[in-house]
Coordinates of C-alpha atoms and ligand atoms in Angstrom, one line a residue:
X5 CA 60.0 59.6 -98.1
X6 CA 58.2 58.0 -95.2
X7 CA 58.8 58.2 -91.5
X8 CA 60.0 54.9 -90.0
X9 CA 60.8 54.0 -86.4
X10 CA 61.9 56.6 -84.0
X11 CA 65.7 56.7 -83.7
X12 CA 66.2 59.4 -81.1
X13 CA 64.2 62.0 -79.2
X14 CA 66.0 65.1 -78.0
X15 CA 64.8 68.3 -76.3
X16 CA 63.9 70.1 -79.5
X17 CA 63.6 67.3 -82.1
X18 CA 62.8 63.8 -83.0
X19 CA 64.8 61.7 -85.5
X20 CA 63.2 58.9 -87.5
X21 CA 64.6 56.3 -89.8
X22 CA 63.5 56.2 -93.4
X23 CA 63.5 53.5 -96.1
X24 CA 67.0 54.8 -97.1
X25 CA 69.6 53.8 -94.6
X26 CA 71.6 56.9 -95.2
X27 CA 68.8 59.4 -94.6
X28 CA 66.7 60.4 -91.6
X29 CA 63.7 62.6 -91.0
X30 CA 64.1 65.3 -88.4
X31 CA 60.9 66.6 -86.7
X32 CA 61.0 69.9 -85.0
X33 CA 59.0 69.9 -81.7
X34 CA 57.2 72.7 -80.0
X35 CA 58.8 71.9 -76.6
X36 CA 61.0 74.5 -74.9
X37 CA 63.5 73.7 -72.1
X38 CA 65.8 75.7 -70.0
X39 CA 68.7 75.1 -67.7
X40 CA 69.1 71.5 -68.5
X41 CA 65.4 70.8 -68.7
X42 CA 64.6 72.1 -65.1
X43 CA 62.0 74.4 -66.7
X44 CA 59.8 73.0 -69.4
X45 CA 57.3 74.7 -71.7
X46 CA 55.5 74.4 -75.0
X47 CA 54.9 77.0 -77.5
X48 CA 52.5 76.0 -80.3
X49 CA 54.0 76.7 -83.7
X50 CA 57.6 77.0 -82.4
X51 CA 58.7 73.8 -84.1
X52 CA 57.5 75.1 -87.5
X53 CA 59.3 78.4 -87.0
X54 CA 62.5 76.7 -86.0
X55 CA 62.3 74.4 -89.0
X56 CA 61.9 77.3 -91.3
X57 CA 64.6 79.4 -89.6
X58 CA 67.1 76.5 -89.5
X59 CA 66.4 75.6 -93.2
X60 CA 67.1 79.2 -94.3
X61 CA 70.3 79.4 -92.3
X62 CA 71.6 76.0 -93.4
X63 CA 70.9 77.0 -97.0
X64 CA 72.8 80.3 -96.4
X65 CA 75.8 78.4 -95.0
X66 CA 75.7 75.9 -97.9
X67 CA 75.8 78.8 -100.3
X68 CA 79.0 79.9 -98.5
X69 CA 80.6 76.5 -98.8
X70 CA 79.8 74.9 -95.4
X71 CA 78.7 71.3 -95.8
X72 CA 75.6 70.4 -93.9
X73 CA 73.4 67.4 -93.3
X74 CA 70.3 69.1 -94.8
X75 CA 68.9 67.4 -97.9
X76 CA 65.5 69.2 -98.1
X77 CA 62.5 70.4 -96.2
X78 CA 59.6 68.0 -96.4
X79 CA 56.8 70.1 -94.8
X80 CA 56.4 72.7 -92.0
X81 CA 58.1 70.7 -89.3
X82 CA 60.1 68.0 -91.1
X83 CA 63.5 68.0 -92.8
X84 CA 65.1 65.1 -94.7
X85 CA 68.7 64.9 -93.5
X86 CA 71.8 62.8 -94.1
X87 CA 72.5 60.2 -91.4
X88 CA 75.6 61.2 -89.5
X89 CA 77.4 60.1 -86.3
X90 CA 77.1 63.1 -84.1
X91 CA 80.4 64.3 -82.5
X92 CA 79.4 64.7 -78.8
X93 CA 80.8 68.2 -78.5
X94 CA 78.7 71.3 -78.5
X95 CA 80.7 74.0 -80.3
X96 CA 79.7 77.4 -78.8
X97 CA 80.8 80.6 -80.5
X98 CA 80.5 83.9 -78.8
X99 CA 80.7 87.6 -79.9
X100 CA 79.3 89.2 -76.8
X101 CA 79.5 88.1 -73.1
X102 CA 76.4 86.8 -71.5
X103 CA 75.0 83.5 -70.1
X104 CA 77.4 81.0 -68.7
X105 CA 80.5 83.0 -69.8
X106 CA 79.4 86.0 -67.7
X107 CA 78.6 83.8 -64.8
X108 CA 81.8 81.7 -64.9
X109 CA 84.3 84.5 -65.5
X110 CA 82.4 87.5 -64.0
X111 CA 82.3 89.3 -67.4
X112 CA 79.6 92.1 -67.5
X113 CA 76.7 91.0 -69.7
X114 CA 76.9 92.8 -73.0
X115 CA 80.7 93.2 -73.1
X116 CA 81.9 93.0 -76.7
X117 CA 84.6 90.3 -76.8
X118 CA 88.0 91.3 -78.2
X119 CA 87.9 88.4 -80.5
X120 CA 85.5 85.6 -81.5
X121 CA 85.5 83.0 -78.7
X122 CA 85.0 79.3 -79.5
X123 CA 84.3 76.9 -76.6
X124 CA 83.7 73.2 -76.4
X125 CA 81.1 71.6 -74.1
X126 CA 80.6 67.9 -73.6
X127 CA 77.2 66.8 -74.9
X128 CA 76.1 64.8 -71.8
X129 CA 73.0 65.8 -70.0
X130 CA 73.7 63.6 -67.0
X131 CA 77.0 65.5 -66.4
X132 CA 75.3 68.9 -67.1
X133 CA 77.2 69.5 -70.4
X134 CA 80.5 70.5 -68.8
X135 CA 83.0 72.8 -70.5
X136 CA 86.0 70.9 -72.2
X137 CA 89.5 71.9 -73.2
X138 CA 91.2 70.3 -76.2
X139 CA 93.0 67.7 -74.0
X140 CA 89.7 66.7 -72.4
X141 CA 88.3 66.1 -75.9
X142 CA 91.3 64.0 -76.9
X143 CA 91.4 62.1 -73.6
X144 CA 87.7 61.1 -73.9
X145 CA 88.2 60.2 -77.5
X146 CA 85.5 62.5 -78.6
X147 CA 87.4 63.2 -81.9
X148 CA 90.2 61.3 -83.6
X149 CA 92.9 63.9 -83.5
X150 CA 93.9 67.5 -82.7
X151 CA 93.3 68.4 -86.4
X152 CA 89.6 67.6 -86.0
X153 CA 89.4 70.0 -83.1
X154 CA 91.1 72.7 -85.2
X155 CA 88.5 72.0 -88.0
X156 CA 85.6 72.4 -85.5
X157 CA 87.1 75.7 -84.4
X158 CA 87.6 76.8 -88.0
X159 CA 84.0 75.8 -89.0
X160 CA 82.6 77.6 -85.9
X161 CA 84.4 80.8 -86.7
X162 CA 83.5 80.6 -90.4
X163 CA 79.8 80.0 -89.6
X164 CA 80.0 82.9 -87.2
X165 CA 81.4 85.3 -89.7
X166 CA 78.8 84.4 -92.3
X167 CA 75.8 84.6 -89.9
X168 CA 77.1 87.7 -88.1
X169 CA 77.2 89.7 -91.2
X170 CA 73.8 88.3 -92.5
X171 CA 72.1 89.2 -89.2
X172 CA 73.8 92.6 -88.9
X173 CA 72.2 93.5 -92.3
X174 CA 68.9 92.6 -90.7
X175 CA 69.5 94.7 -87.6
X176 CA 70.1 91.7 -85.3
X177 CA 73.2 91.2 -83.1
X178 CA 74.4 87.6 -83.2
X179 CA 75.4 87.4 -79.5
X180 CA 76.4 83.7 -79.4
X181 CA 75.3 80.3 -80.7
X182 CA 75.8 76.5 -80.4
X183 CA 76.4 74.2 -83.3
X184 CA 76.8 70.5 -83.6
X185 CA 78.7 68.5 -86.2
X186 CA 78.4 64.9 -87.4
X187 CA 80.5 62.5 -89.5
X188 CA 78.9 61.0 -92.6
X189 CA 79.6 57.6 -94.1
X190 CA 82.5 59.0 -96.2
X191 CA 84.1 60.7 -93.2
X192 CA 83.1 64.2 -94.0
X193 CA 82.4 66.6 -91.1
X194 CA 78.9 68.0 -91.7
X195 CA 77.0 70.8 -89.8
X196 CA 74.1 68.9 -88.2
X197 CA 71.3 69.5 -85.7
X198 CA 69.7 72.9 -86.1
X199 CA 70.4 76.7 -85.9
X200 CA 67.5 78.6 -84.4
X201 CA 66.5 81.0 -81.6
X202 CA 66.7 77.9 -79.4
X203 CA 70.4 77.6 -80.0
X204 CA 71.4 81.2 -80.8
X205 CA 71.1 84.5 -78.9
X206 CA 69.8 87.4 -81.0
X207 CA 69.5 90.9 -79.7
X208 CA 67.8 93.7 -81.6
X209 CA 70.6 96.0 -82.9
X210 CA 69.0 99.3 -81.6
X211 CA 67.1 98.2 -78.4
X212 CA 69.0 95.1 -77.3
X213 CA 65.6 93.4 -77.0
X214 CA 66.1 89.6 -76.7
X215 CA 64.6 87.6 -79.5
X216 CA 65.5 84.1 -78.6
X217 CA 65.0 81.3 -76.0
X218 CA 66.0 83.6 -73.2
X219 CA 62.5 85.2 -73.5
X220 CA 61.2 81.8 -72.2
X221 CA 64.0 81.2 -69.7
X222 CA 63.8 84.7 -68.2
X223 CA 60.0 84.8 -68.3
X224 CA 59.9 87.8 -70.7
X225 CA 56.9 86.4 -72.6
X226 CA 56.0 86.7 -76.3
X227 CA 58.3 83.8 -77.2
X228 CA 56.6 83.0 -80.5
X229 CA 56.3 86.7 -81.5
X230 CA 60.1 86.9 -81.1
X231 CA 60.8 83.8 -83.2
X232 CA 58.4 85.1 -85.9
X233 CA 60.3 88.4 -85.9
X234 CA 63.6 86.5 -86.4
X235 CA 62.1 84.6 -89.3
X236 CA 60.6 87.8 -90.8
X237 CA 64.0 89.5 -90.7
X238 CA 65.7 86.5 -92.2
X239 CA 63.3 86.6 -95.1
X240 CA 63.3 90.4 -95.4
X241 CA 65.8 90.7 -98.3
Ligands
UDP9 N1 73.3 76.6 -76.0 C1 72.5 75.6 -76.6 N2 72.3 74.4 -76.0 C2 72.9 74.1 -74.8 C3 73.7 75.1 -74.2 C4 73.9 76.3 -74.9 O1 71.9 75.8 -77.7 O2 72.7 73.0 -74.3 C5 73.5 77.8 -76.7 C6 72.7 79.0 -76.0 O3 71.4 79.1 -76.6 C7 73.6 80.2 -76.3 C8 75.0 79.6 -76.4 O4 74.8 78.2 -76.7 O5 73.3 80.7 -77.6 C9 75.8 79.8 -75.1 O6 75.1 79.3 -74.0 P1 75.7 79.5 -72.6 O7 76.9 78.7 -72.4 O8 75.8 81.0 -72.3 O9 74.7 78.8 -71.6 P2 73.3 79.3 -71.1 O10 73.4 80.6 -70.5 O11 72.4 79.3 -72.3 O12 72.9 78.2 -70.1

């Protein structure tokens, strides 16, 4: 499968057309951004690590019945994926308070949440990805119906339960993560985009050491070492 014209370039990936109108090639970039791209960086090899990590996690989720856009990995930094229409809602799932949740609601960082929290954010950089409630989503026509929103919440929780237990076996706490979904030509909701330390927070089970994008954002260093450690643990058994 050959790369055609560039369809879209995001913060972490580029998407290319292919000779098959239903398939795209996704290229994982080395770029890192933080706080709506105010701070930019580049970590050689990060794209390849994210591509491997995301492939492993999508395969894990497929094994547990979650439908995804992944067709196959082509090489170190490229995946062949099904073309979908992305739903412009970032589905954030949280187990432990930190980040914008702590800031917005004054919750102490590290507080274990009494239940899995699912939030929606509007995928719109110009607006700074504002938080949305169900009625906002319906008002803006981001989904067709309330049942689509219920399905996004159900999928978010299901993905969380599969990944939380997978990472717990590998001595990592899954603190929170963001996922995106798309609609394929047959109307199915498919998990799309990526799942990686760019879009998840992972803390070491014993030391609470951060092994994700926050290392870059908080200037903790060793970003690539942390991503390599996540991949190593994913592949460990
Ligand atoms: N997240 C993401 N992309 C975004 C915003 C958030 O991947 O544009 C992820 C982030 O990595 C974290 C979770 O969603 O795992 C919750 O992020 P939060 O709302 O706390 O915002 P942040 O503190 O990252 O700005």
